[in-house]
PDB file of C-alpha atoms in Angstrom:
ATOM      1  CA  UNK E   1       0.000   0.000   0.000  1.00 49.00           C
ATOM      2  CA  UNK E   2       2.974   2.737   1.140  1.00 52.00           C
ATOM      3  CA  UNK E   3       4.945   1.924  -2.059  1.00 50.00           C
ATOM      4  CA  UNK E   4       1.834   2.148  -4.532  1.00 51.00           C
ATOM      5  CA  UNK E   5       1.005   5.975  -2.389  1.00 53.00           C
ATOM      6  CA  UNK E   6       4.466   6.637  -3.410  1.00 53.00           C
ATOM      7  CA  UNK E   7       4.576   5.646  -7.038  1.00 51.00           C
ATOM      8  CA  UNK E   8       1.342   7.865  -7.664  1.00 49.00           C
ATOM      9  CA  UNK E   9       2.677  10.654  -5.301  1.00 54.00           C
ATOM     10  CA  UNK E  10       5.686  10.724  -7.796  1.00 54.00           C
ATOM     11  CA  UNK E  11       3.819  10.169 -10.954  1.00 51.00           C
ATOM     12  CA  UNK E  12       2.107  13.608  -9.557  1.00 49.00           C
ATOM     13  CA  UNK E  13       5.161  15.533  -9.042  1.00 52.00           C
ATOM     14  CA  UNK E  14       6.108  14.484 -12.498  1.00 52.00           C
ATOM     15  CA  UNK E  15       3.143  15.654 -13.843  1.00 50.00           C
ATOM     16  CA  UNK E  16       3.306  18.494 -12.192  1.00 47.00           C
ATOM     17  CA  UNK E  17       6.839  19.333 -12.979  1.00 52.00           C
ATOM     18  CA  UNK E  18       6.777  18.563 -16.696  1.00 50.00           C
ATOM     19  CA  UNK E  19       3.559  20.816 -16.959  1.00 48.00           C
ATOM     20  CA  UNK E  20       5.125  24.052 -15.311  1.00 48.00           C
ATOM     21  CA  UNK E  21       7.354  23.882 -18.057  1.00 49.00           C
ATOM     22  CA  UNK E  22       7.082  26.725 -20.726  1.00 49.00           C
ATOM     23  CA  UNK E  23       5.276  24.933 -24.130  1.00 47.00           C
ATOM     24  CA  UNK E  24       8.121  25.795 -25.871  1.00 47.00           C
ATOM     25  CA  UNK E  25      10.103  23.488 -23.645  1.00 70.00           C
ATOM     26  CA  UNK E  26      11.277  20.616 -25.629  1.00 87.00           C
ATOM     27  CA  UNK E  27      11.260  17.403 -23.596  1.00 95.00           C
ATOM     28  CA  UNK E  28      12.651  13.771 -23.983  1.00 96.00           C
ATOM     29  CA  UNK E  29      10.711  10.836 -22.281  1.00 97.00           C
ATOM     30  CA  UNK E  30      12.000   7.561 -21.906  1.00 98.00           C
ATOM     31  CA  UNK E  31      11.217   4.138 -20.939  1.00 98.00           C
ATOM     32  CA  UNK E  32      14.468   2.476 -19.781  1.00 98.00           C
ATOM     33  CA  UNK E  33      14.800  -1.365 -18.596  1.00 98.00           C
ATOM     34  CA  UNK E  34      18.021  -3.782 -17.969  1.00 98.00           C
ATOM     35  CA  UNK E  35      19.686  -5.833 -15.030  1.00 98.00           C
ATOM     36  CA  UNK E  36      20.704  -4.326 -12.023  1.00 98.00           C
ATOM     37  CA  UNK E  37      23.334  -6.065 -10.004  1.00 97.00           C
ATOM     38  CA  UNK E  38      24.324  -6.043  -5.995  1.00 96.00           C
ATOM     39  CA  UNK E  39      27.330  -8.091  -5.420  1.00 92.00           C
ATOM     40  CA  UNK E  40      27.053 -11.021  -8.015  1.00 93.00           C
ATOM     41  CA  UNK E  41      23.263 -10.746  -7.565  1.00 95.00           C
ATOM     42  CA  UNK E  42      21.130  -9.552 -10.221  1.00 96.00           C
ATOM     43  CA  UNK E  43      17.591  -8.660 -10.635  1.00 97.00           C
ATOM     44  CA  UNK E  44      15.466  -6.382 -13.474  1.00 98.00           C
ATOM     45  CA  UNK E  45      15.548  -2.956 -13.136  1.00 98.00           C
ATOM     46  CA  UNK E  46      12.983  -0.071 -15.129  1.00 98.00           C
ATOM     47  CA  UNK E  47      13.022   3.338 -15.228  1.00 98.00           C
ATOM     48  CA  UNK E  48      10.459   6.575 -16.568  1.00 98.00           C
ATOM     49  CA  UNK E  49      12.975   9.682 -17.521  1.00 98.00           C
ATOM     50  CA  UNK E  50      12.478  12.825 -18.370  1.00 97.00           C
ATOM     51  CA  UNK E  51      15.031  15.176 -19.687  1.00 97.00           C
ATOM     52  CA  UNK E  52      14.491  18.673 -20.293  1.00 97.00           C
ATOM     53  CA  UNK E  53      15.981  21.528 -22.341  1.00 95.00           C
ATOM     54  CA  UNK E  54      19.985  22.034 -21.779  1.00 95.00           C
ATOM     55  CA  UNK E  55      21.263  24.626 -20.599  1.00 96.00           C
ATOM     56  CA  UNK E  56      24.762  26.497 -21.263  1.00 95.00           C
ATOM     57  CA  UNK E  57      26.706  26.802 -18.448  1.00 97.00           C
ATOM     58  CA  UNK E  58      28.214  30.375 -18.617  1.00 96.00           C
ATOM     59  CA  UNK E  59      30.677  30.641 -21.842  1.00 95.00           C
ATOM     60  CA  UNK E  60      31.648  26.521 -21.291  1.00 96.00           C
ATOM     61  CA  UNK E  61      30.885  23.917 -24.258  1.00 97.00           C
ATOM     62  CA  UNK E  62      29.111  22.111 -21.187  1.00 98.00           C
ATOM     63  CA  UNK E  63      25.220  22.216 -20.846  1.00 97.00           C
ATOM     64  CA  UNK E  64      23.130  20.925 -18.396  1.00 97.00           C
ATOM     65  CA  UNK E  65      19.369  19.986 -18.599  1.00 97.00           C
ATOM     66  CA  UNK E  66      17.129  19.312 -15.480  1.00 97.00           C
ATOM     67  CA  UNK E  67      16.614  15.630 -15.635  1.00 97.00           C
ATOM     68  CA  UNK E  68      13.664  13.183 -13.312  1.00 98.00           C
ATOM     69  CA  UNK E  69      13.528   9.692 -13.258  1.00 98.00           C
ATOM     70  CA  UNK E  70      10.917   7.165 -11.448  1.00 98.00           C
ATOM     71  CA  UNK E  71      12.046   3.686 -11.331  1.00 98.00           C
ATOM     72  CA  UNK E  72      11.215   0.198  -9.593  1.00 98.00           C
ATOM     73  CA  UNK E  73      14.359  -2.315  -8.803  1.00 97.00           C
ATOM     74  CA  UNK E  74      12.609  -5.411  -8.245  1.00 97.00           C
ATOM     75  CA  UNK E  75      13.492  -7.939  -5.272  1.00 95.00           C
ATOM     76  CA  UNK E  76      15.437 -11.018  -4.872  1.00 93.00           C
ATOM     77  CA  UNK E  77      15.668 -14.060  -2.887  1.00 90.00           C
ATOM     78  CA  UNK E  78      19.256 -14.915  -1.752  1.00 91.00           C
ATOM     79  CA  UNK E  79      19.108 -17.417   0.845  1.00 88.00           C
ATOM     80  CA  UNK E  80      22.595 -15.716   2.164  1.00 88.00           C
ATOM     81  CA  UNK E  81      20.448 -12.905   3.163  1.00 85.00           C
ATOM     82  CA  UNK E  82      17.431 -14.649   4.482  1.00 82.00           C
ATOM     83  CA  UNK E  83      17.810 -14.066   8.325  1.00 83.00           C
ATOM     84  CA  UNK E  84      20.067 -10.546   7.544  1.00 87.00           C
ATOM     85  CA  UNK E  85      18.084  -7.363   8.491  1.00 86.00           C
ATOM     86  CA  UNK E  86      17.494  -5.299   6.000  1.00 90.00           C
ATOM     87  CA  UNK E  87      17.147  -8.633   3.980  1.00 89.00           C
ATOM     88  CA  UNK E  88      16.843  -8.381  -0.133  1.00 93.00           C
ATOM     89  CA  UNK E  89      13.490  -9.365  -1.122  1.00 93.00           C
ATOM     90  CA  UNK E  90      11.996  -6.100  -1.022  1.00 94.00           C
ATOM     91  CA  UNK E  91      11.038  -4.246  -4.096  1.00 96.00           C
ATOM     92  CA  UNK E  92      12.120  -1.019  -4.304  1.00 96.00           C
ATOM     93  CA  UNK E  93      10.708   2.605  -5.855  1.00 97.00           C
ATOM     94  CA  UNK E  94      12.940   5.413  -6.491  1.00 97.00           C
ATOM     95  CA  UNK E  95      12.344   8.929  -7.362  1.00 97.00           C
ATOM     96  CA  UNK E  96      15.224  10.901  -8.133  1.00 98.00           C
ATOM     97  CA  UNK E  97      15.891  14.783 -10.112  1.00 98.00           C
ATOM     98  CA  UNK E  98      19.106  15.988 -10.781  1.00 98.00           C
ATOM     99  CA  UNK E  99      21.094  17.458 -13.619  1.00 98.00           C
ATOM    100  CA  UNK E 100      22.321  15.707 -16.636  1.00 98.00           C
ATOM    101  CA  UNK E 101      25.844  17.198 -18.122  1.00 98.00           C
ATOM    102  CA  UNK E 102      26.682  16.851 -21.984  1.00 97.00           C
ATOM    103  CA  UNK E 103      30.135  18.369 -23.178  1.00 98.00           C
ATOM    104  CA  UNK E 104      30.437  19.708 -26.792  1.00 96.00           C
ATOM    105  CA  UNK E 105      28.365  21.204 -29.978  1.00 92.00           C
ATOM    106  CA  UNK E 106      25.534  19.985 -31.545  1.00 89.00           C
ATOM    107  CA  UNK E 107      27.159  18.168 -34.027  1.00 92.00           C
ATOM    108  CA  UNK E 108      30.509  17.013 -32.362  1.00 96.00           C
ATOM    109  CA  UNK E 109      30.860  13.133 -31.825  1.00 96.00           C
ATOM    110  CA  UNK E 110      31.422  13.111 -28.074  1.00 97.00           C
ATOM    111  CA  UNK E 111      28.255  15.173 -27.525  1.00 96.00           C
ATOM    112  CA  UNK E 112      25.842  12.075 -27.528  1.00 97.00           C
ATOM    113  CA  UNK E 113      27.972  11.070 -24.316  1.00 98.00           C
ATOM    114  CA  UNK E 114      26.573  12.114 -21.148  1.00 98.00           C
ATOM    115  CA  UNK E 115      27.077  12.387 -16.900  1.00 98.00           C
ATOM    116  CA  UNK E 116      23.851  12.250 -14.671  1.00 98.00           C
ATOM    117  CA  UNK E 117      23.519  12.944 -10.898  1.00 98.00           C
ATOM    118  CA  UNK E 118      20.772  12.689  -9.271  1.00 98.00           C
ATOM    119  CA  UNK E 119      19.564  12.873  -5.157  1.00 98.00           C
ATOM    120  CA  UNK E 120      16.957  10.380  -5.155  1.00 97.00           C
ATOM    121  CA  UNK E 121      13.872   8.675  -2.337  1.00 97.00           C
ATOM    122  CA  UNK E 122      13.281   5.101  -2.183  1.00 96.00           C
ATOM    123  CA  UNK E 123       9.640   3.612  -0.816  1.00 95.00           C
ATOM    124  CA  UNK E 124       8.836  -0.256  -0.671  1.00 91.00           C
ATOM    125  CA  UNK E 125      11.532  -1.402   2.080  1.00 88.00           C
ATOM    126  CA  UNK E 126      15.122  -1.228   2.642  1.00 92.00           C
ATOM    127  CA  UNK E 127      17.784  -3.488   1.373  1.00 93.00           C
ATOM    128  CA  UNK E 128      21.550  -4.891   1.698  1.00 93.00           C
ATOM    129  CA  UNK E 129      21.731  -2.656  -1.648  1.00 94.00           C
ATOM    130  CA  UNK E 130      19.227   0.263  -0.866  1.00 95.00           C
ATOM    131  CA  UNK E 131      19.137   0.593   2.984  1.00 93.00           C
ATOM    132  CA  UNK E 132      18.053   4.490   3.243  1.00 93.00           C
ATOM    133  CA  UNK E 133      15.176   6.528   2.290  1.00 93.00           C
ATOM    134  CA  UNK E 134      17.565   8.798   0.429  1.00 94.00           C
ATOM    135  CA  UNK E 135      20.148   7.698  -2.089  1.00 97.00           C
ATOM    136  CA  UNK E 136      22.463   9.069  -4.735  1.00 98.00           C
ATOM    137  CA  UNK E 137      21.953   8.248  -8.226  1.00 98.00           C
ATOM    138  CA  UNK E 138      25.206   8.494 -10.776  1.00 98.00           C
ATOM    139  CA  UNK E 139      24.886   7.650 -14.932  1.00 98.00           C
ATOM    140  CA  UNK E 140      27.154   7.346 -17.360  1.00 98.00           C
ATOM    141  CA  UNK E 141      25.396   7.016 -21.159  1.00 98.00           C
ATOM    142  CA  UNK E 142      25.453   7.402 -24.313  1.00 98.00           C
ATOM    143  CA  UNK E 143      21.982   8.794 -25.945  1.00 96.00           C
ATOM    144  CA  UNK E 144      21.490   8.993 -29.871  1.00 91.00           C
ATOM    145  CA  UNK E 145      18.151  10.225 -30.687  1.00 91.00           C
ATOM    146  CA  UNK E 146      15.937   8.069 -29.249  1.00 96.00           C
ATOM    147  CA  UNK E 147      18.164   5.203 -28.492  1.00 98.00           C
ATOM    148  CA  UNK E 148      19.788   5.140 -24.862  1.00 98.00           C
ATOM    149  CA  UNK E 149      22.802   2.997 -23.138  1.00 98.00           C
ATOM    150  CA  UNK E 150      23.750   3.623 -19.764  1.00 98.00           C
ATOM    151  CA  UNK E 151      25.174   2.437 -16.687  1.00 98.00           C
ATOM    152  CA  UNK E 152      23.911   3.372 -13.523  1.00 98.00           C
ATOM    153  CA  UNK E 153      25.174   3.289  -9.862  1.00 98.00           C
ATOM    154  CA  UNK E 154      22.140   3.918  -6.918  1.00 98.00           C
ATOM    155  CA  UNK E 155      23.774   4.278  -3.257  1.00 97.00           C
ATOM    156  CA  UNK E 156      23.384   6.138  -0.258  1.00 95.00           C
ATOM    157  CA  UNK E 157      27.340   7.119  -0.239  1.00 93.00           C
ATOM    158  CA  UNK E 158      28.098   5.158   2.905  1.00 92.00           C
ATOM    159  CA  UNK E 159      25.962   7.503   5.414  1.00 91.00           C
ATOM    160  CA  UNK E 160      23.670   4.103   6.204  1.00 89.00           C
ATOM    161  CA  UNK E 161      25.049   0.913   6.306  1.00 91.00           C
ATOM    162  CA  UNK E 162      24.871  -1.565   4.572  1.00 91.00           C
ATOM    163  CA  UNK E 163      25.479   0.234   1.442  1.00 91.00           C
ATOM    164  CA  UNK E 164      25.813  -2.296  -1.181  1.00 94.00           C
ATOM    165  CA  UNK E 165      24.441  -0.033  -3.818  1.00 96.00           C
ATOM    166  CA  UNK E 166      22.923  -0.877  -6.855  1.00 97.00           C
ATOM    167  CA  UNK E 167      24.915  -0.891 -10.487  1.00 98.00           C
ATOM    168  CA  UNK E 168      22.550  -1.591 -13.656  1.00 98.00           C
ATOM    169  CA  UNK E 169      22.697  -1.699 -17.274  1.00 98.00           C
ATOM    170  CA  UNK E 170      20.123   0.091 -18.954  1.00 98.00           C
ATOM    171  CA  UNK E 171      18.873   0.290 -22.278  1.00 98.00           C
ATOM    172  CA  UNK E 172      16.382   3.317 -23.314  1.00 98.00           C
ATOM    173  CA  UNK E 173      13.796   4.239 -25.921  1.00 98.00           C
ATOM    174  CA  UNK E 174      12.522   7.612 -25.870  1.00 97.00           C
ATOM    175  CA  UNK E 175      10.815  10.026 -27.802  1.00 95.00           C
ATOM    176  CA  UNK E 176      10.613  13.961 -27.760  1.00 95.00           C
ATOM    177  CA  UNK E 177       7.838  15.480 -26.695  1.00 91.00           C
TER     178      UNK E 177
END
């Protein structure tokens, strides 16, 4: 019940945030999905992003655009962790915003290439991997069009232990909206 409030809590805020946006606004949607691994351990992984128009950063060749992400990192059942509090069968939402970084022109064959950090809140229960209500969200992609490959890394930078973290491939298609 707490982790469904959550996921249409966020869904608001999403709502909310990509319709405070000026019309003009160009933004890219995607649906992202792959494996997420803690230790050896892997489980499926999806995301919902939203990107939004870069921005320059003063006289730089770096932008940054405004970027929010809802995602669900599903459970597992490792009997290693069966009697371990928190344990690892929860399933876990996570709603993060942050900035995503691009270097470059249009045009330039690095600029697909791009650095994402986000401060994110989990609902649905703690884990070995996700054992705060707050963690830190880092990606490292490469986005062409509407084609995305990234890897991601979800932890709560040590302030909680355990802090096994979360690192996931992730592949993305999106379309601008």
């Amino acid at each position: 019940m707490r982790s469904s409030r959550f996921a249409l809590g966020a869904l608001a805020a999403f709502s909310l945030a990509a319709a405070a946006l000026p019309a003009a606004a160009e933004t890219h949607l995607e649906v992202q999905g792959g494996r997420s691994y803690m230790d050896d351990y892997g489980t499926n992984a999806f995301f919902v992003e939203s990107v939004f128009d870069a921005r320059q950063m003063g006289q730089s060749r770096f932008t940054w655009s405004p970027d929010v992400s809802i995602g669900y990192i599903k459970g597992r059942d490792i009997g290693r962790y069966e009697n371990s509090h928190p344990g690892v069968t929860s399933n876990v939402w996570v709603g993060a915003a942050g900035a995503r970084l691009h270097y470059g022109s249009e045009g330039d064959w690095y600029r697909p290439f791009f650095f994402s950090f986000q401060v994110a809140g989990t609902a649905g229960g703690r884990t070995q991997a996700l054992s705060s209500g707050y963690e830190f969200v880092s990606t490292l992609g490469w986005q062409y069009k509407n084609v995305s490959f990234q890897v991601r890394h979800i932890s709560n930078g040590s302030f909680q232990e355990p802090n096994r973290g979360e690192t996931m491939a992730l592949v993305g298609i999106g379309f601008d909206i």
